[in-house]
Every structure is written in C-alpha cells, then in structure tokens.
Amino acid sequence: MLQTGLIYNRQFRNETNGFKKRKFMTSGEIRQQFLDFFKSKGHEIVPSAPIVVKNDPTLLFTNAGMNQFKDYFLGNKKPASTRVADTQKCLRVSGKHNDLEEVGVDTYHHTMFEMLGNWSFGDYFKADAIKWSWELLTEVYKLDKDRLYVTIFEGDAKENLAKDEEAYNEWKKWIGEDRILLGNKKDNFWEMGDTGPCGPCSEIHVDCRSDEERKQVEGKTLVNADHPQVIEIWNNVFMQFNRVWDNKASFDEWEKQYEGDDKKEVRAKKVVQYTKLENLPAKHVDTGMGFERLVRVIQGKQSNYDTDVFTGTIAETEKITGKKYDYSDSKEAVAFRVLADHIRAIAFTIADGQLPSNTGAGYVIRRILRRAVRYYYSYLDYKQPLLHQLMPLLAKQFEQVFPELFKQADFVSKVVREEEEAFLRTLEKGLKKIDDVIADTKQESATVINGKAAFELLDTYGFPIDLTRLIASENNLSVDEAGFEVEMKEQKNRSRAATAIDTEDWIVLHDTAASEFIGYDTLEIKTKVTKYRKVKAKGKEAFQVVLETTPFYAESGGQVGDTGTLQIGDEVIDIVDTKKENNLTIHFAEKLPADLSGEAFAKVNIEKRFSTAANHSATHLLHAALRKVLGAHVAQKGSLVNNEYLRFDFSHFAKVTDEEIEQIEAIVNEKIRENIPVVIKELPKDEAVALGAMALFGEKYGDIVRVVIMDPAYSIELCGGTHVGSTGQLGFFKIQAESAVAAGVRRIEAVSGKAAEEVIKEQGVLLRSIKEALKNPKDLQKAVESLQAENSELRKTIEHLENRFLVGIRNELLHKDEIINGVTFVGSMVEVSNADALKKLCFELKSHLNDHLAVLCANIGGKPFVAVSIDEKVVAAKNLDAGKIIKEHIAPLIKGGGGGQKTLATAGGQDASNLQAVIEKVKSLL
RNA sequence: GGGGAAUUAGCUCAGUUGGCUAGAGCGCUUGCAUGGCAUGCAAGAGGCCACCGGUUCGAAUCCGGUAUUCUCCA
C-alpha cells in the first residue's frame, strides 16, 4: 500500500532531510547539468517533442521520453545523431500507477512531468550507460553512494532468458555486489508492445530515509516495495532483442475466443508463448529519469512539491488566496498541490497547440483544468478564476527550457481564464440544481441522495460528484455511491458499444514494409494490394486496403484524405476516404473486388484533389495575409481543407473587423494575380527554420520537413499537404465567415477557385431577385428598411383597430345584460375573427360589470368557439366553475372539448349549429 | 462517435400535471425628487417563448425533426 500518510509534518520536515548538507542546487541547474554532462559525452542535445501527439491513434499525449524516437528503435528511420539527450515533457492521467484523482494527494504523482533521457541508437551500450549513470549521480549530483541501489534482470526460464550478467559485471565496477539486486521480468524487462525491440533494464533506486530509519530497516528490502522514500529514479533500458511472431495464427485464434477481466496478464503470457526473441543487430540504450523526483532527492526534500519546481506556484497561490500551505494531508493542502501540478499540464499542452474541448486530447485538458477549479473552489474558498493568474510566473520559470510557453503566455492565460469562467458558470447552474435535488430528498424524508440524481447532476450539468458529496454532507445527507457507480458504468458501456469497431485481421497478400506515398507528383499508378481487412462499425461493413505505392493523400495537417478509384482486373471500386495509421496509408472502400491479387490501378479523383489543393494553397496565402494585417501574434490553431472550402483557426484577441477582412482578401487576391510559382523543398528542420519558415512546435527532432514557399518574402510554411503549381490557379479568394472558436481564437471560413466563383454568382443571383421583388429600387438597403418599418407600423395599426372593434362589441354586450338571481348575465353570439378575441372580450366585460357571468359564442370558419367568464364572487357564492361548465355542458353540444380556470374557460368544437342552445344552457344554470 | 440537457425582453433567469391577457431583477427611455453624484419614486418602451412539423377545442408547456450551446462518456 502507498503510505500517503507519510506526508510529514512541518517539524519533521525541518529536522532532517536524510542527506548530508551540500551546496543547494536549483532545479534549473540540475537540468542543465544533466544536459551538459551528456553533451560532454558526445550527445546531441535536442528539444522536447510536443506534449501533444499527432498521427498516432493509440496515444493522445507523449507519455515517455522515448516516444519521439520510436521510429529509430523500430528501424523505420535513421537518426541524424547516434547519441542524443533531452528533457521531454510528458503527460499521464491514467495507467496502472497513475490516476488523475491521485495527483496532489501524495507527494510524488504528477500529470505533467519532465523525463530526462540519454539515448544510444546502435552506438554505446551497457558499459558506458552504466558508467555514466553512476558518474552523473555520484560525481556531478554527489548523491551518497551508500543510499543507492541498482537492480538488474534476473532472467526468465520460460523465455529461455539468462540473467543479465553483462549489466551485473558493469555495475560491479562501481557499486558493492550486495547493492545489486535481482529483478523479475515484470520489473526489469522492458517491451514496447506485443512485438518489436525489447530488452532487460537496470533501475537505480535511492533511499531517502533518515539515518535512524535506515538503521532499523535495511534499504534494500524496501526497493520496489512502494515505499514513498525509497524510490526508483532512473531506468536504463538495454534494447538487444527483437520480439517476432512465431505462430501468429494460433495467437489470433486464441485471442478471438478469449475474453475476460484478467485479459491483460493472461494475454501477455500467450504473447510469450507464440513469439520468439531474436538478437537485434543494432543495440540501443533508452533511459529515463523523472526530473521532479531527481530534484527532490538532490535538494533533500521529502516531497516533489517542496522543490523549487513547485514552491514558486505554491507561494503565488498563497498570495492570491490568502491561505497558507501547511504540507499536511488536509484537503486544503491537497488543493495547493493539485493547483501546482495541474497548472503545468494545462499550460504546456495549450502552448503545444491543444485547446480544451469536449473530445479527445482537448477533453483531457478540460478535465484536468476542472479538477483544479474544483479544488480551489471547494477547499481554498476561492470562487473566481485563479489558474490563469499563475501563468506569468510559470512561463517565466520555464522561459529558458520550454520557450514555447513564454512566447504564448498571454494567449495561454486567456484560454485558461475563459475555461475557468465557463466552468464556474457551470458550477453555479449545478448549485441551483443540487438545491432542487436536496429539497426533493428532504421532502421524501430520505437521508440519501439517490445515485441517479447524483449521476444526472454530473452527466447533464457537469457537476462533479465530490462536490455533490460535499454539499450533501453539509445538509446532513449522503450520496448513494453504489447507485451512482451503476449509472456511470451503464453510460460507459453505452459509449463503448457505440464506438466498438470490429476489426478483422489483416489478410496479407504481399509482405512489404510501409506503403510509399507518391501522390505529390502522381495521381494514378499501377501497383498492388499488400494487405486488406474488413472493419465493422455500427453494423456497417467497410474495408481497409493498403497499397504498395499510393497516389492517395491520407488525411493529415487538416487536409482531408483523397477519394478515387481502384481497379483490379475489370472491377472498379470506389475509395471513399484515405487515412493514416502511423506510417501506413489506409484506403477505405465499401466493397472489394472478388480477387485482389492482381495488378491494381489506383486513381485519385483529380477534380476533388485539385480543388482541395487550391484551398490548401489559399490557406497559406491567408495565413501570411493575416500576419501582415493583424500582426505576428497570429498563429495557426487548427485547419480544415477540403474540396469545398477551407477553415482556418488562429490566435487573435479581437473580432476581425470588416475592414480588416477586406484588406486580407485584397492581399490574398493580389498574390493570386501575381501568379507566384509554388516551390516545395524537403529540408532538415533546422535549415527550414533558418530559411524563415514559420516555426511550428509540431515536428519531432531529426525530421526532414517539407517546406512550401510562395514567394520567399511572403509565405514559407512547413507543410505536408498538396498544393497548386502557382497561385494563379486559385483564380479568386473569398472569405465567407469570421467567428470565435474559443478565447483568443478566431475562425475564418473561405473559398477559392471555382467554389469562390460559385459563391459570387449565387450572391449576384440572390441580389438580383431581391431587387426585382422590390421593383428595382434605387437604394436597396433603404427600400428594405422602409419595408420593415411599414410592416411594424401596419401591425400596430391592426392591433389598435382590433381593440377598437372589440370595444364596440363590448359596448353592445353591456346593453344586453340581464340580472338573473343577483348575477349579471351576458350571453351572446359575437362576430370575431379568432378565438383569442373571445377571451379579450371576457376580460373587457369583467372590468365593466359587477358579479357577472358571461358566455360568448363565435362561429369562426364554420367551427364553434365558446368562452365563459365568471366573477370570482359569483364563483364563490353560487359554487360555479367555468371549466366544469365548459366540460360538462358545453363540450357535448358543440362536439368538442375545452377547459380552463374557475373564472375563465374556453372551448372549441366541430358542430357550430347548437351555439344558441349553449347560451340557453348556461343561462339555465343560474 | 454515443447519451443527457438547455434555447422565453438588450443581459441573467422564473413560468410547477397543456388553459390565470407570458413575468422578475438588472439595463434602457421619460418625468419627478436631491446643490451635485450615488441613489430614490413614478410611468413607459421592449417578446413570431430558437426554427420546422405534429397531437389538441386550446401549446412557451406534450411528441418528432433541425440548428446552436452546455455536459458526461468513449
């Protein structure tokens, strides 16, 4: 069990930190020393990849240092340098050792964290890796040697794997053999997936307990035992094997039949059974050292939150809220930690281009942000947006390491603030709802809020369950947690069932590597199908086809996937969409030819592709124009390009005015008329940036990037999309809409080429027809305005006349009154045009008569309508009820129905011949 | 992608099982009061109750569809 209770009290905290006194090192220095150290060992220092992952359906965020180097390990790509080191921004919100709800409760879980790593791609191996780890920790960071332990892989009989003697012998050179511990496959053998590169790993653990505690219990017994003060700080993975399928068919067979809760473990065993390990020709080193943890150890703190990585934000939060952080287990202290942690995750993901939203990665950000709001709202008693106030401090803190945040600090704050405000509004609405729920619960004299209501609060009003719990307890109520869980589970099942895509196995025809894309220059080609499979989603069958070479552009960078045809033999099938799965281009078809083995002729829908390319080129021209007109702060925040139009989201703080829109259109159209040739080059990222390409924080290290240039002085962008040959092919550019997407993000929708021409044509036609309808006035706008004015004038006049008319009828009726048994009775047929007028007349009579009973009938378009009005006094004195009279006496006579209040009721029906009888009937009741 | 909900005056929202001439607060206009302001008092303007269709004698209210927004889940 995790001993979270070990969050120490203050006194203990000041007394001892386990380590001998040494010069204080800031977190910045610690990070820099790591990078400097590996630089001195011949490593190239590379920047962190973005925290947000694109083009990998299995991953939303970078969750480990090695993510950006995956292709090098898999052999898909060759690295520019064989020795690399970096600090990588990572985000984890779920997983076996990590749950969002745990973060902040203890001393060491985080959502966003930095992973320091050094890498060898077929270069050095165990000897150097181990030597340098030791050197860095003990010589540079000067950690006490007698507090360090290392683990190595003990071997595994089932896999026929021997103990990692090589690592053991290397470690022996530096550390006593009694401190080298053996670890099992679970802890000390690392694998990327079912198959692929893998190998033993060696962990370094550090014992941070006080000397006293260390005397009582030996440190090595606590390694890998979830002790909060005896922790792993560095893992060195030695990739030396490649796991390949030995009998994939049997495994697939097994997996198809097998279902179960314990699936993961059983499945892993099966994978072992049906695979074999081969030696990797090029051996790699992949290491990861949690930065926040390392800082805590070096600075001798007992909690990550006590290091200078977090103390700045905690102090700032104290200043803002006026509360004091007391290092305890209290909800208030948890709130401080939650804020200090979450603000980082939120800030860096937004800075990397992911806005909060209600789906996918954006939803994860929103959830993290809302959890932070919940904590300050409930436990720091702060009811206004707080997080955005921490942003300047955080941006400054990381200015040197992750400049992308500092550069966009204003934008990020604005987005965060807007999100906070939105959620605070949601909370307020939820508070109103929960009042109703509590009132209902109390009325039923229950003491438990039922699970369904609690779930509805969350599901519909976004009201978090912990707040429901809190407010319930303040009202001496509890929440039916079990019932809530049931509802939650049902919702999850519903969602899962709806998204379940039934994927059959690939049927492999030709065993080749990733398919080659040749569609930049070629739109049709003879090739062959390498593999295909059937997928089923929501009962609909579809097929996915992979080609050896393909001219089809797969959806990417906002540009939609190509459509077209695939011909095999005499059969032609439609390709309805093209998408990417990692490096694989997948073509979607609704049906397949009978035989896929022969030569395949792949042909892209040229017209669509061309219109799409035009819109994509137009997007670049637009982007550059926006920066010219609005300023250099404009950065792309999202983009959609298809054959019909383009949509471009960008950061900008105000509505783009009509004048600005006109300027932007003018610039783009000017560039179109200049007929600039579109030049496309493939370059290493650094060269592209040097050329002046808009530096997008979206590329991985070492990528060869594609640069699209339309006049080097105007637009240079990194882009993988397809473009026209020269800007003149766009013909014409027209902005159709400008709107807001989120705080500080505007959206422009526009068209180019034929579609733009079409839009102008349609507008012309519309304008002409409106003019004609108005008899071709000189000033169209004025004509419409006067028409509107006249219309409202007429409406008022009619209303006025109707009232006058009703007053006339009323006066006539007032003369017809007769006193029956002390009641002023008026019963008459009237001529009005609608049923509402009957009601109005009743009110008129009421205000001019005392103790009245009126029954008014009208024949409107052959249908009978009746209204009965009775004075309150008469209702009481005579025990009459207009509603009852209508229902019991009148409705049958007119073959209809009706109802209303005791004093006023109306009816309608089908038979207008008995209206006179109706009046007599009512009269007889008096 | 799947569920739940919301849409009523310029803004924030009431409107209880279909029927009281669709309301409140703030804002707006006008008048009055105060030396001025904050403000107070009085009167008034302002609503195709999101849109389309259906059920009903009768729909802001019930049903179906569309749009937009919120929200939970994947």
XYZ file of C-alpha atoms (C1' of nucleotides) in Angstrom, chain A residues 359 363 366 370 458-460 462 488 491 494-495 498-499 839 843 897-899 901 906 908, chain B residues 1-6 12-14 19-21 45-46 48 57-58 70-74:
44
model
C -13.403 15.361 -27.166
C -11.187 16.843 -23.145
C -10.542 20.274 -19.735
C -11.794 21.457 -13.945
C -22.692 15.104 -13.274
C -23.845 13.861 -16.631
C -26.086 16.734 -17.599
C -21.247 18.740 -15.288
C -21.762 5.526 -14.583
C -23.032 5.128 -19.588
C -23.278 2.550 -23.935
C -20.383 4.611 -25.234
C -21.400 2.627 -29.827
C -17.765 3.097 -30.715
C -61.039 35.831 -24.289
C -61.711 40.479 -19.761
C -63.691 19.894 -25.717
C -62.227 22.589 -23.576
C -61.329 23.749 -20.142
C -59.896 28.067 -14.744
C -62.722 28.337 -23.341
C -63.891 24.716 -29.319
C -18.832 8.605 -32.193
C -22.878 7.588 -28.116
C -26.065 9.544 -24.131
C -28.297 13.678 -21.110
C -29.915 18.717 -21.071
C -30.749 23.883 -22.489
C -29.391 36.999 -16.073
C -33.319 33.941 -15.437
C -38.867 32.409 -13.362
C -55.955 26.841 -20.124
C -54.897 32.940 -14.968
C -54.134 38.933 -21.178
C -40.868 51.034 -24.376
C -39.028 46.289 -25.368
C -43.352 35.035 -34.090
C -61.091 22.871 -28.782
C -56.515 25.199 -26.992
C -23.745 23.202 -22.381
C -22.460 18.493 -20.242
C -20.850 13.331 -19.350
C -18.732 9.004 -21.568
C -15.599 6.653 -25.436
